[in-house]
PDB file of C-alpha atoms in Angstrom:
ATOM      1  CA  MET O  25      34.612 -18.140 -11.199  1.00  0.00           C
ATOM      2  CA  LEU O  26      33.873 -16.826  -7.778  1.00  0.00           C
ATOM      3  CA  LYS O  27      34.661 -13.047  -8.947  1.00  0.00           C
ATOM      4  CA  ILE O  28      32.468 -13.463 -11.952  1.00  0.00           C
ATOM      5  CA  LEU O  29      29.647 -14.962  -9.985  1.00  0.00           C
ATOM      6  CA  THR O  30      30.088 -12.229  -7.389  1.00  0.00           C
ATOM      7  CA  HIS O  31      29.334  -9.811 -10.274  1.00  0.00           C
ATOM      8  CA  ILE O  32      26.473 -11.016 -11.572  1.00  0.00           C
ATOM      9  CA  SER O  33      24.770 -11.420  -8.204  1.00  0.00           C
ATOM     10  CA  ARG O  34      26.248  -7.730  -7.500  1.00  0.00           C
ATOM     11  CA  VAL O  35      24.016  -6.998 -10.237  1.00  0.00           C
ATOM     12  CA  LEU O  36      21.070  -9.028  -9.785  1.00  0.00           C
ATOM     13  CA  VAL O  37      20.866  -8.504  -5.932  1.00  0.00           C
ATOM     14  CA  GLY O  38      21.181  -4.603  -6.404  1.00  0.00           C
ATOM     15  CA  LEU O  39      18.291  -4.276  -9.251  1.00  0.00           C
ATOM     16  CA  LEU O  40      15.992  -6.566  -7.294  1.00  0.00           C
ATOM     17  CA  PHE O  41      16.600  -4.602  -4.180  1.00  0.00           C
ATOM     18  CA  ILE O  42      16.280  -1.062  -5.942  1.00  0.00           C
ATOM     19  CA  TYR O  43      13.105  -2.456  -7.836  1.00  0.00           C
ATOM     20  CA  SER O  44      11.263  -4.007  -4.624  1.00  0.00           C
ATOM     21  CA  GLY O  45      12.341  -0.858  -2.834  1.00  0.00           C
ATOM     22  CA  PHE O  46      10.686   1.506  -5.355  1.00  0.00           C
ATOM     23  CA  VAL O  47       7.386  -0.068  -5.983  1.00  0.00           C
ATOM     24  CA  LYS O  48       6.848   0.097  -2.276  1.00  0.00           C
ATOM     25  CA  LEU O  49       8.020   3.404  -1.796  1.00  0.00           C
ATOM     26  CA  VAL O  50       5.618   5.016  -3.862  1.00  0.00           C
ATOM     27  CA  ASP O  51       3.257   3.532  -1.586  1.00  0.00           C
ATOM     28  CA  PRO O  52       4.151   3.045   2.081  1.00  0.00           C
ATOM     29  CA  VAL O  53       1.070   3.111   3.454  1.00  0.00           C
ATOM     30  CA  GLY O  54       0.336  -0.254   1.856  1.00  0.00           C
ATOM     31  CA  SER O  55       3.692  -1.627   3.489  1.00  0.00           C
ATOM     32  CA  LYS O  56       2.101  -0.348   6.800  1.00  0.00           C
ATOM     33  CA  TYR O  57      -1.090  -2.209   6.415  1.00  0.00           C
ATOM     34  CA  LYS O  58       0.892  -5.455   5.666  1.00  0.00           C
ATOM     35  CA  PHE O  59       3.306  -4.812   8.773  1.00  0.00           C
ATOM     36  CA  GLU O  60      -0.120  -4.401  10.576  1.00  0.00           C
ATOM     37  CA  GLU O  61      -1.168  -7.682   9.743  1.00  0.00           C
ATOM     38  CA  TYR O  62       2.110  -9.487  10.799  1.00  0.00           C
ATOM     39  CA  PHE O  63       2.135  -7.394  14.058  1.00  0.00           C
ATOM     40  CA  ASN O  64      -1.875  -8.585  14.547  1.00  0.00           C
ATOM     41  CA  ALA O  65      -2.461 -10.991  17.532  1.00  0.00           C
ATOM     42  CA  ASP O  66      -3.119 -13.918  15.407  1.00  0.00           C
ATOM     43  CA  VAL O  67      -0.146 -13.708  13.651  1.00  0.00           C
ATOM     44  CA  LEU O  68       3.168 -12.570  15.229  1.00  0.00           C
ATOM     45  CA  ASN O  69       1.261 -10.964  18.626  1.00  0.00           C
ATOM     46  CA  LEU O  70       3.421  -7.973  18.528  1.00  0.00           C
ATOM     47  CA  GLU O  71       0.130  -5.691  18.440  1.00  0.00           C
ATOM     48  CA  PHE O  72       2.422  -3.094  20.529  1.00  0.00           C
ATOM     49  CA  LEU O  73       4.364  -2.213  17.312  1.00  0.00           C
ATOM     50  CA  ILE O  74       1.194  -1.416  15.396  1.00  0.00           C
ATOM     51  CA  PRO O  75       1.454   2.199  16.240  1.00  0.00           C
ATOM     52  CA  VAL O  76       5.032   2.339  14.875  1.00  0.00           C
ATOM     53  CA  ALA O  77       4.186   0.162  11.539  1.00  0.00           C
ATOM     54  CA  LEU O  78       4.262   3.361   9.185  1.00  0.00           C
ATOM     55  CA  GLY O  79       7.546   4.386  10.604  1.00  0.00           C
ATOM     56  CA  PHE O  80       9.116   0.861  10.469  1.00  0.00           C
ATOM     57  CA  SER O  81       7.929   0.615   6.818  1.00  0.00           C
ATOM     58  CA  ILE O  82       9.319   3.677   5.796  1.00  0.00           C
ATOM     59  CA  LEU O  83      12.561   2.872   7.139  1.00  0.00           C
ATOM     60  CA  LEU O  84      12.544  -0.656   5.979  1.00  0.00           C
ATOM     61  CA  ILE O  85      11.771   0.447   2.242  1.00  0.00           C
ATOM     62  CA  ILE O  86      14.399   3.141   2.266  1.00  0.00           C
ATOM     63  CA  THR O  87      16.944   1.164   3.669  1.00  0.00           C
ATOM     64  CA  GLU O  88      16.114  -1.454   0.859  1.00  0.00           C
ATOM     65  CA  LEU O  89      16.493   0.713  -2.044  1.00  0.00           C
ATOM     66  CA  VAL O  90      19.619   2.724  -0.839  1.00  0.00           C
ATOM     67  CA  LEU O  91      21.230  -0.569  -0.002  1.00  0.00           C
ATOM     68  CA  GLY O  92      20.680  -1.791  -3.542  1.00  0.00           C
ATOM     69  CA  VAL O  93      22.284   1.589  -4.928  1.00  0.00           C
ATOM     70  CA  MET O  94      25.202   1.212  -2.397  1.00  0.00           C
ATOM     71  CA  LEU O  95      25.684  -2.572  -3.845  1.00  0.00           C
ATOM     72  CA  LEU O  96      25.562  -1.301  -7.436  1.00  0.00           C
ATOM     73  CA  VAL O  97      28.022   1.619  -7.077  1.00  0.00           C
ATOM     74  CA  GLY O  98      30.236  -0.295  -4.814  1.00  0.00           C
ATOM     75  CA  TYR O  99      29.831   1.843  -1.648  1.00  0.00           C
ATOM     76  CA  LYS O 100      31.144   0.340   1.853  1.00  0.00           C
ATOM     77  CA  PRO O 101      30.876  -3.041   0.268  1.00  0.00           C
ATOM     78  CA  LYS O 102      31.538  -5.046   3.645  1.00  0.00           C
ATOM     79  CA  PHE O 103      28.643  -2.895   5.139  1.00  0.00           C
ATOM     80  CA  THR O 104      26.098  -3.121   2.219  1.00  0.00           C
ATOM     81  CA  VAL O 105      26.414  -6.940   1.835  1.00  0.00           C
ATOM     82  CA  TRP O 106      26.054  -7.873   5.693  1.00  0.00           C
ATOM     83  CA  SER O 107      22.995  -5.236   5.708  1.00  0.00           C
ATOM     84  CA  LEU O 108      21.490  -6.875   2.761  1.00  0.00           C
ATOM     85  CA  PHE O 109      21.992 -10.423   4.492  1.00  0.00           C
ATOM     86  CA  GLY O 110      20.348  -8.928   7.790  1.00  0.00           C
ATOM     87  CA  ILE O 111      17.301  -7.518   5.955  1.00  0.00           C
ATOM     88  CA  ASN O 112      16.848 -10.773   3.673  1.00  0.00           C
ATOM     89  CA  LEU O 113      16.849 -13.055   6.819  1.00  0.00           C
ATOM     90  CA  ILE O 114      13.780 -10.723   8.417  1.00  0.00           C
ATOM     91  CA  PHE O 115      12.073 -11.138   4.671  1.00  0.00           C
ATOM     92  CA  LEU O 116      13.046 -14.941   4.846  1.00  0.00           C
ATOM     93  CA  PHE O 117      11.585 -15.103   8.291  1.00  0.00           C
ATOM     94  CA  LEU O 118       8.222 -13.530   7.435  1.00  0.00           C
ATOM     95  CA  THR O 119       7.877 -15.205   4.367  1.00  0.00           C
ATOM     96  CA  TRP O 120       8.762 -18.880   5.835  1.00  0.00           C
ATOM     97  CA  TYR O 121       5.947 -17.944   8.503  1.00  0.00           C
ATOM     98  CA  SER O 122       3.481 -16.856   5.957  1.00  0.00           C
ATOM     99  CA  TYR O 123       4.042 -20.438   4.011  1.00  0.00           C
ATOM    100  CA  ALA O 124       4.240 -22.551   6.939  1.00  0.00           C
ATOM    101  CA  TYR O 125       1.362 -21.399   8.826  1.00  0.00           C
ATOM    102  CA  ASN O 126      -0.926 -19.849   5.813  1.00  0.00           C
ATOM    103  CA  LYS O 127      -0.925 -16.474   7.409  1.00  0.00           C
ATOM    104  CA  VAL O 128      -0.675 -13.016   5.514  1.00  0.00           C
ATOM    105  CA  THR O 129      -1.096 -14.987   2.232  1.00  0.00           C
ATOM    106  CA  ASP O 130       0.503 -11.912   0.485  1.00  0.00           C
ATOM    107  CA  CYS O 131       3.620 -10.551   1.950  1.00  0.00           C
ATOM    108  CA  GLY O 132       3.866  -7.282  -0.180  1.00  0.00           C
ATOM    109  CA  CYS O 133       7.633  -7.764  -1.117  1.00  0.00           C
ATOM    110  CA  PHE O 134       6.894  -6.220  -4.391  1.00  0.00           C
ATOM    111  CA  GLY O 135       3.969  -4.113  -2.880  1.00  0.00           C
ATOM    112  CA  ASP O 136       0.897  -4.269  -5.383  1.00  0.00           C
ATOM    113  CA  ALA O 137       3.067  -4.471  -8.638  1.00  0.00           C
ATOM    114  CA  ILE O 138       3.766  -8.411  -8.546  1.00  0.00           C
ATOM    115  CA  LYS O 139       1.416 -10.630  -6.593  1.00  0.00           C
ATOM    116  CA  LEU O 140       3.503 -13.872  -5.189  1.00  0.00           C
ATOM    117  CA  THR O 141       1.881 -16.718  -3.140  1.00  0.00           C
ATOM    118  CA  PRO O 142       3.678 -17.339   0.335  1.00  0.00           C
ATOM    119  CA  LYS O 143       5.251 -20.517  -1.222  1.00  0.00           C
ATOM    120  CA  GLU O 144       6.887 -18.390  -4.186  1.00  0.00           C
ATOM    121  CA  THR O 145       7.810 -15.641  -2.221  1.00  0.00           C
ATOM    122  CA  PHE O 146       9.510 -17.926   0.576  1.00  0.00           C
ATOM    123  CA  TYR O 147      11.804 -19.810  -2.263  1.00  0.00           C
ATOM    124  CA  LYS O 148      12.360 -16.590  -4.113  1.00  0.00           C
ATOM    125  CA  ASN O 149      14.079 -15.420  -0.954  1.00  0.00           C
ATOM    126  CA  ILE O 150      15.962 -18.609  -0.584  1.00  0.00           C
ATOM    127  CA  ILE O 151      17.374 -18.252  -4.016  1.00  0.00           C
ATOM    128  CA  PHE O 152      18.787 -14.326  -3.289  1.00  0.00           C
ATOM    129  CA  MET O 153      20.100 -15.631  -0.203  1.00  0.00           C
ATOM    130  CA  VAL O 154      22.299 -17.415  -1.997  1.00  0.00           C
ATOM    131  CA  PHE O 155      23.282 -14.783  -4.200  1.00  0.00           C
ATOM    132  CA  ILE O 156      23.831 -12.561  -0.977  1.00  0.00           C
ATOM    133  CA  VAL O 157      26.268 -15.655   0.489  1.00  0.00           C
ATOM    134  CA  ILE O 158      28.233 -15.325  -2.799  1.00  0.00           C
ATOM    135  CA  LEU O 159      28.588 -11.462  -2.334  1.00  0.00           C
ATOM    136  CA  ILE O 160      30.040 -12.117   1.389  1.00  0.00           C
ATOM    137  CA  LEU O 161      32.539 -14.910  -0.403  1.00  0.00           C
ATOM    138  CA  GLY O 162      33.364 -12.501  -2.707  1.00  0.00           C
ATOM    139  CA  VAL O 163      33.101  -8.972  -1.190  1.00  0.00           C
ATOM    140  CA  ARG O 164      36.903  -8.252  -2.101  1.00  0.00           C
ATOM    141  CA  TYR O 165      35.722  -7.963  -5.790  1.00  0.00           C
ATOM    142  CA  ILE O 166      33.201  -5.422  -5.097  1.00  0.00           C
ATOM    143  CA  LYS O 167      34.736  -2.181  -5.995  1.00  0.00           C
ATOM    144  CA  PRO O 168      33.573   1.529  -6.662  1.00  0.00           C
ATOM    145  CA  LEU O 169      32.317   1.906 -10.271  1.00  0.00           C
ATOM    146  CA  ILE O 170      34.215   5.294 -10.579  1.00  0.00           C
ATOM    147  CA  SER O 171      35.378   6.372  -7.339  1.00  0.00           C
ATOM    148  CA  ASP O 172      34.508   6.422  -3.315  1.00  0.00           C
ATOM    149  CA  LYS O 173      33.081  10.176  -3.530  1.00  0.00           C
ATOM    150  CA  ILE O 174      31.163   9.501  -6.737  1.00  0.00           C
ATOM    151  CA  ALA O 175      29.572   6.286  -4.940  1.00  0.00           C
ATOM    152  CA  SER O 176      29.035   8.360  -1.474  1.00  0.00           C
ATOM    153  CA  TYR O 177      27.443  11.050  -3.330  1.00  0.00           C
ATOM    154  CA  THR O 178      25.121   8.961  -5.137  1.00  0.00           C
ATOM    155  CA  THR O 179      24.214   7.005  -2.046  1.00  0.00           C
ATOM    156  CA  VAL O 180      23.281  10.273  -0.211  1.00  0.00           C
ATOM    157  CA  GLY O 181      21.627  11.372  -3.343  1.00  0.00           C
ATOM    158  CA  SER O 182      19.353   8.176  -3.344  1.00  0.00           C
ATOM    159  CA  LEU O 183      18.577   8.614   0.359  1.00  0.00           C
ATOM    160  CA  VAL O 184      17.445  12.382  -0.025  1.00  0.00           C
ATOM    161  CA  ILE O 185      15.485  11.474  -3.141  1.00  0.00           C
ATOM    162  CA  SER O 186      13.794   8.150  -1.418  1.00  0.00           C
ATOM    163  CA  SER O 187      12.826  10.398   1.866  1.00  0.00           C
ATOM    164  CA  LEU O 188      11.249  13.207  -0.484  1.00  0.00           C
ATOM    165  CA  ILE O 189       9.103  10.621  -2.691  1.00  0.00           C
ATOM    166  CA  ALA O 190       8.113   8.898   0.593  1.00  0.00           C
ATOM    167  CA  TYR O 191       7.034  12.237   2.365  1.00  0.00           C
ATOM    168  CA  TYR O 192       5.219  13.426  -0.901  1.00  0.00           C
ATOM    169  CA  VAL O 193       3.216  10.220  -1.083  1.00  0.00           C
ATOM    170  CA  LEU O 194       2.214  10.170   2.420  1.00  0.00           C
ATOM    171  CA  GLN O 195       1.032  14.021   2.045  1.00  0.00           C
ATOM    172  CA  HIS O 196      -0.964  12.910  -1.050  1.00  0.00           C
ATOM    173  CA  LEU O 197      -1.637   9.509  -3.220  1.00  0.00           C
ATOM    174  CA  PRO O 198       0.643   6.851  -4.711  1.00  0.00           C
ATOM    175  CA  ILE O 199       2.509   8.685  -7.480  1.00  0.00           C
ATOM    176  CA  ILE O 200       1.773   5.140  -9.205  1.00  0.00           C
ATOM    177  CA  ASP O 201      -1.102   2.962  -8.738  1.00  0.00           C
ATOM    178  CA  PHE O 202      -0.724  -0.637  -8.756  1.00  0.00           C
ATOM    179  CA  ARG O 203      -3.943  -1.415  -7.448  1.00  0.00           C
ATOM    180  CA  ALA O 204      -6.945  -2.865  -8.760  1.00  0.00           C
ATOM    181  CA  TYR O 205      -8.708   0.615  -8.288  1.00  0.00           C
ATOM    182  CA  ALA O 206      -6.300   2.939 -10.423  1.00  0.00           C
ATOM    183  CA  ILE O 207      -7.748   5.875 -12.322  1.00  0.00           C
ATOM    184  CA  GLY O 208      -9.380   4.263 -15.685  1.00  0.00           C
ATOM    185  CA  THR O 209     -10.636   1.025 -14.013  1.00  0.00           C
ATOM    186  CA  ASN O 210     -14.030  -0.192 -14.756  1.00  0.00           C
ATOM    187  CA  ILE O 211     -14.889  -1.612 -11.361  1.00  0.00           C
ATOM    188  CA  ALA O 212     -17.533  -3.903 -12.865  1.00  0.00           C
ATOM    189  CA  ASP O 213     -14.774  -5.596 -15.095  1.00  0.00           C
ATOM    190  CA  GLY O 214     -12.740  -5.763 -12.037  1.00  0.00           C
ATOM    191  CA  MET O 215     -15.146  -7.623 -10.050  1.00  0.00           C
ATOM    192  CA  ALA O 216     -15.577 -10.245 -12.885  1.00  0.00           C
ATOM    193  CA  PHE O 217     -13.804 -13.322 -12.664  1.00  0.00           C
ATOM    194  CA  GLY O 218     -11.056 -13.955 -15.302  1.00  0.00           C
ATOM    195  CA  PRO O 219     -11.446 -16.243 -18.442  1.00  0.00           C
ATOM    196  CA  ASN O 220      -9.346 -18.896 -17.072  1.00  0.00           C
ATOM    197  CA  GLY O 221     -11.558 -18.763 -13.767  1.00  0.00           C
ATOM    198  CA  GLU O 222      -9.297 -16.466 -11.899  1.00  0.00           C
ATOM    199  CA  ASP O 223     -10.439 -14.677  -8.987  1.00  0.00           C
ATOM    200  CA  PRO O 224     -11.710 -11.031  -9.383  1.00  0.00           C
ATOM    201  CA  LYS O 225      -9.108  -8.374  -8.733  1.00  0.00           C
ATOM    202  CA  ILE O 226     -11.845  -6.297  -6.926  1.00  0.00           C
ATOM    203  CA  HIS O 227     -13.559  -8.326  -4.096  1.00  0.00           C
ATOM    204  CA  ASP O 228     -15.612  -7.267  -1.028  1.00  0.00           C
ATOM    205  CA  PHE O 229     -16.351  -3.960  -2.421  1.00  0.00           C
ATOM    206  CA  GLU O 230     -19.936  -2.963  -1.811  1.00  0.00           C
ATOM    207  CA  ILE O 231     -22.208  -0.430  -0.731  1.00  0.00           C
ATOM    208  CA  SER O 232     -24.339  -2.037   1.578  1.00  0.00           C
ATOM    209  CA  THR O 233     -27.631  -0.112   3.129  1.00  0.00           C
ATOM    210  CA  SER O 234     -30.683  -0.985   4.984  1.00  0.00           C
ATOM    211  CA  GLU O 235     -32.209  -1.294   1.483  1.00  0.00           C
ATOM    212  CA  GLY O 236     -29.293  -4.001   0.247  1.00  0.00           C
ATOM    213  CA  ASP O 237     -26.131  -3.232  -1.616  1.00  0.00           C
ATOM    214  CA  VAL O 238     -26.553  -0.047  -4.012  1.00  0.00           C
ATOM    215  CA  LEU O 239     -22.995  -0.704  -5.428  1.00  0.00           C
ATOM    216  CA  GLU O 240     -25.009  -1.599  -8.907  1.00  0.00           C
ATOM    217  CA  GLU O 241     -27.178   1.218  -8.707  1.00  0.00           C
ATOM    218  CA  MET O 242     -23.798   3.456  -8.233  1.00  0.00           C
ATOM    219  CA  LEU O 243     -22.021   1.908 -11.422  1.00  0.00           C
ATOM    220  CA  ASN O 244     -25.038   2.932 -13.531  1.00  0.00           C
ATOM    221  CA  LYS O 245     -24.865   6.526 -12.601  1.00  0.00           C
ATOM    222  CA  ASP O 246     -23.598   9.253 -15.161  1.00  0.00           C
ATOM    223  CA  LYS O 247     -21.807  10.732 -12.409  1.00  0.00           C
ATOM    224  CA  ALA O 248     -20.871   9.543  -9.024  1.00  0.00           C
ATOM    225  CA  MET O 249     -18.875  10.690  -5.920  1.00  0.00           C
ATOM    226  CA  LEU O 250     -17.508   8.033  -3.060  1.00  0.00           C
ATOM    227  CA  ILE O 251     -16.473   9.358   0.015  1.00  0.00           C
ATOM    228  CA  LEU O 252     -14.219   6.500   1.654  1.00  0.00           C
ATOM    229  CA  MET O 253     -13.192   6.344   5.322  1.00  0.00           C
ATOM    230  CA  THR O 254     -12.236   3.213   7.190  1.00  0.00           C
ATOM    231  CA  THR O 255     -14.154   4.104  10.543  1.00  0.00           C
ATOM    232  CA  LEU O 256     -16.255   7.371  11.932  1.00  0.00           C
ATOM    233  CA  GLU O 257     -13.630   7.416  15.020  1.00  0.00           C
ATOM    234  CA  LYS O 258     -10.111   6.956  12.909  1.00  0.00           C
ATOM    235  CA  VAL O 259     -11.112   9.414   9.997  1.00  0.00           C
ATOM    236  CA  ASN O 260      -9.341  12.724   9.758  1.00  0.00           C
ATOM    237  CA  LYS O 261     -12.081  15.229  11.055  1.00  0.00           C
ATOM    238  CA  GLU O 262     -10.285  18.173   9.475  1.00  0.00           C
ATOM    239  CA  GLY O 263     -10.515  16.181   6.315  1.00  0.00           C
ATOM    240  CA  LEU O 264     -13.915  16.011   6.382  1.00  0.00           C
ATOM    241  CA  LYS O 265     -14.547  19.559   6.523  1.00  0.00           C
ATOM    242  CA  ALA O 266     -12.792  19.704   3.254  1.00  0.00           C
ATOM    243  CA  VAL O 267     -14.724  16.607   1.487  1.00  0.00           C
ATOM    244  CA  SER O 268     -18.221  17.778   2.931  1.00  0.00           C
ATOM    245  CA  GLU O 269     -17.130  21.182   0.735  1.00  0.00           C
ATOM    246  CA  THR O 270     -16.201  19.274  -2.141  1.00  0.00           C
ATOM    247  CA  ALA O 271     -19.478  17.090  -1.937  1.00  0.00           C
ATOM    248  CA  ALA O 272     -21.631  19.854  -1.544  1.00  0.00           C
ATOM    249  CA  LYS O 273     -20.349  21.367  -4.760  1.00  0.00           C
ATOM    250  CA  ALA O 274     -20.538  17.923  -6.702  1.00  0.00           C
ATOM    251  CA  LYS O 275     -24.010  17.890  -5.500  1.00  0.00           C
ATOM    252  CA  GLN O 276     -24.723  20.754  -7.154  1.00  0.00           C
ATOM    253  CA  ASN O 277     -23.197  19.535 -10.495  1.00  0.00           C
ATOM    254  CA  GLY O 278     -25.568  16.432 -10.788  1.00  0.00           C
ATOM    255  CA  TYR O 279     -23.406  14.148  -9.107  1.00  0.00           C
ATOM    256  CA  GLU O 280     -25.102  11.250  -6.859  1.00  0.00           C
ATOM    257  CA  VAL O 281     -22.960  11.134  -3.575  1.00  0.00           C
ATOM    258  CA  TYR O 282     -22.178   7.856  -1.332  1.00  0.00           C
ATOM    259  CA  VAL O 283     -20.387   7.496   1.648  1.00  0.00           C
ATOM    260  CA  LEU O 284     -18.812   4.359   2.465  1.00  0.00           C
ATOM    261  CA  THR O 285     -17.682   3.205   5.780  1.00  0.00           C
ATOM    262  CA  SER O 286     -17.265  -0.004   7.500  1.00  0.00           C
ATOM    263  CA  ASP O 287     -18.696   0.648  11.005  1.00  0.00           C
ATOM    264  CA  ILE O 288     -22.097   2.115  10.146  1.00  0.00           C
ATOM    265  CA  MET O 289     -23.955  -1.110   9.062  1.00  0.00           C
ATOM    266  CA  MET O 290     -23.659  -4.938   8.879  1.00  0.00           C
ATOM    267  CA  ALA O 291     -25.457  -5.960   5.548  1.00  0.00           C
ATOM    268  CA  ASP O 292     -29.044  -4.799   5.905  1.00  0.00           C
ATOM    269  CA  VAL O 293     -29.280  -4.482   9.606  1.00  0.00           C
ATOM    270  CA  ILE O 294     -28.765  -1.014  11.209  1.00  0.00           C
ATOM    271  CA  TYR O 295     -28.435  -1.173  14.984  1.00  0.00           C
ATOM    272  CA  GLU O 296     -29.660   1.430  16.924  1.00  0.00           C
ATOM    273  CA  ASP O 297     -26.561   2.880  18.215  1.00  0.00           C
ATOM    274  CA  ASN O 298     -25.367   2.913  14.953  1.00  0.00           C
ATOM    275  CA  THR O 299     -28.370   4.504  13.828  1.00  0.00           C
ATOM    276  CA  GLU O 300     -27.936   7.543  16.229  1.00  0.00           C
ATOM    277  CA  LYS O 301     -24.164   7.601  15.747  1.00  0.00           C
ATOM    278  CA  LEU O 302     -24.765   8.278  12.015  1.00  0.00           C
ATOM    279  CA  ASP O 303     -27.258  10.880  12.578  1.00  0.00           C
ATOM    280  CA  ALA O 304     -25.186  12.993  14.742  1.00  0.00           C
ATOM    281  CA  PHE O 305     -22.136  12.551  12.245  1.00  0.00           C
ATOM    282  CA  THR O 306     -24.342  13.438   9.104  1.00  0.00           C
ATOM    283  CA  LYS O 307     -25.423  16.615  10.841  1.00  0.00           C
ATOM    284  CA  GLU O 308     -21.795  17.421  12.242  1.00  0.00           C
ATOM    285  CA  TYR O 309     -20.220  17.411   9.179  1.00  0.00           C
ATOM    286  CA  ASN O 310     -22.886  18.160   6.667  1.00  0.00           C
ATOM    287  CA  LEU O 311     -22.985  14.836   4.778  1.00  0.00           C
ATOM    288  CA  PRO O 312     -26.679  14.499   4.026  1.00  0.00           C
ATOM    289  CA  TYR O 313     -25.891  11.514   1.615  1.00  0.00           C
ATOM    290  CA  THR O 314     -26.264   7.629   1.188  1.00  0.00           C
ATOM    291  CA  PHE O 315     -24.267   6.004   3.706  1.00  0.00           C
ATOM    292  CA  GLY O 316     -23.160   2.301   3.076  1.00  0.00           C
ATOM    293  CA  SER O 317     -21.064  -0.057   4.550  1.00  0.00           C
ATOM    294  CA  CYS O 318     -18.049  -1.486   3.188  1.00  0.00           C
ATOM    295  CA  ASP O 319     -15.038  -3.870   4.017  1.00  0.00           C
ATOM    296  CA  GLU O 320     -12.650  -2.059   5.926  1.00  0.00           C
ATOM    297  CA  LYS O 321      -9.908  -3.715   3.974  1.00  0.00           C
ATOM    298  CA  ALA O 322     -11.502  -2.838   0.623  1.00  0.00           C
ATOM    299  CA  ILE O 323     -11.825   0.838   1.536  1.00  0.00           C
ATOM    300  CA  LYS O 324      -8.015   0.737   2.304  1.00  0.00           C
ATOM    301  CA  THR O 325      -7.204  -0.834  -1.006  1.00  0.00           C
ATOM    302  CA  ALA O 326      -9.443   1.353  -2.962  1.00  0.00           C
ATOM    303  CA  ILE O 327      -7.731   4.638  -1.531  1.00  0.00           C
ATOM    304  CA  ARG O 328      -4.496   5.426   0.652  1.00  0.00           C
ATOM    305  CA  ALA O 329      -6.333   8.241   2.621  1.00  0.00           C
ATOM    306  CA  ASN O 330      -9.276   8.509   5.250  1.00  0.00           C
ATOM    307  CA  PRO O 331     -11.023  10.415   4.324  1.00  0.00           C
ATOM    308  CA  GLY O 332     -10.779  10.111   0.667  1.00  0.00           C
ATOM    309  CA  ILE O 333     -12.787  10.892  -2.739  1.00  0.00           C
ATOM    310  CA  ILE O 334     -13.300   8.302  -5.764  1.00  0.00           C
ATOM    311  CA  ILE O 335     -14.901  10.231  -8.861  1.00  0.00           C
ATOM    312  CA  VAL O 336     -16.887   7.441 -10.758  1.00  0.00           C
ATOM    313  CA  GLU O 337     -18.719   8.113 -14.392  1.00  0.00           C
ATOM    314  CA  LYS O 338     -20.417   5.029 -15.577  1.00  0.00           C
ATOM    315  CA  GLY O 339     -18.981   2.451 -13.732  1.00  0.00           C
ATOM    316  CA  VAL O 340     -15.395   3.819 -14.200  1.00  0.00           C
ATOM    317  CA  ILE O 341     -12.917   5.308 -11.920  1.00  0.00           C
ATOM    318  CA  LYS O 342     -12.033   9.066 -13.268  1.00  0.00           C
ATOM    319  CA  ASN O 343     -10.333  10.722 -10.171  1.00  0.00           C
ATOM    320  CA  LYS O 344      -9.118   9.728  -6.827  1.00  0.00           C
ATOM    321  CA  LYS O 345      -8.062  12.432  -4.199  1.00  0.00           C
ATOM    322  CA  LYS O 346      -6.956  12.419  -0.580  1.00  0.00           C
ATOM    323  CA  TRP O 347      -8.722  14.856   1.507  1.00  0.00           C
ATOM    324  CA  ARG O 348      -6.027  17.753   1.393  1.00  0.00           C
ATOM    325  CA  ASP O 349      -6.259  17.727  -2.555  1.00  0.00           C
ATOM    326  CA  VAL O 350      -9.960  17.528  -2.834  1.00  0.00           C
ATOM    327  CA  ASP O 351     -10.154  21.044  -4.206  1.00  0.00           C
ATOM    328  CA  GLU O 352      -8.310  20.147  -7.080  1.00  0.00           C
ATOM    329  CA  ILE O 353     -11.315  18.306  -8.303  1.00  0.00           C
ATOM    330  CA  LYS O 354     -13.143  19.986 -11.361  1.00  0.00           C
ATOM    331  CA  PHE O 355     -16.959  19.538 -12.067  1.00  0.00           C
TER     332      PHE O 355
END
């Protein structure tokens, strides 16, 4: 019986960790944001770890995926099952903390591909801890599928491929976009409540100016370009130069250009110091366009770039680019 349970657990746990690792691997910046939430002062109070959140996320994601592969192919079974036990303990603690204290209400265990409540995620991890304990008890039954050499080659291959994917998506954008702002999305539809009263998939997205929110105006434009940045201080200055050149081309081709950032305005009040900052910033980077305030989390969700560009036509997202790829946009 233990042998059968071990093989069942081997397949279930291996596939789960591969899937969980992959959906986060295609968007490691999303995991970085999630760990920054956990490290925040009002959660775990580990703010000194925030600067290494990205590196920590990538290491954990790749480890998760590679361990799933190692389990399936039967490479170093004792090391693998105990490593899985350790990682699941980390996940179990984080999800218990979220569930018990209502902190970080989406743990990001499956990236943006599958959304679970803290309670669902916590009990999911308990169930998989049972499977992992079975693997520990039946570790002697875990053998290489073909040979140790093939298992080792497969493990190294998964490590190399995972690392290359992580590098690529950090240089560009997620290769699979599970978020509510994916290309082809109608923004207005995303902001509507579901047929059974479900919360909108898109929320806190606005273009707040001194004249009010001009988001609806933007959605009605035949051609619009959104330049998104979290804050003026954090934005990549080299990237802004490339974005500015692309925005000028867009303007020449009939696009209305909007710049969204989280630190210029609040509601319909423009502060004097922000006005001076905005004027200087606009002149320095040649961005004489409509500036609007937007929630920082909404900006980070909309595009994994700082700065980044989103092309919108009649309210539908047609293209998204990180600053280093904006020259690929065709007008």
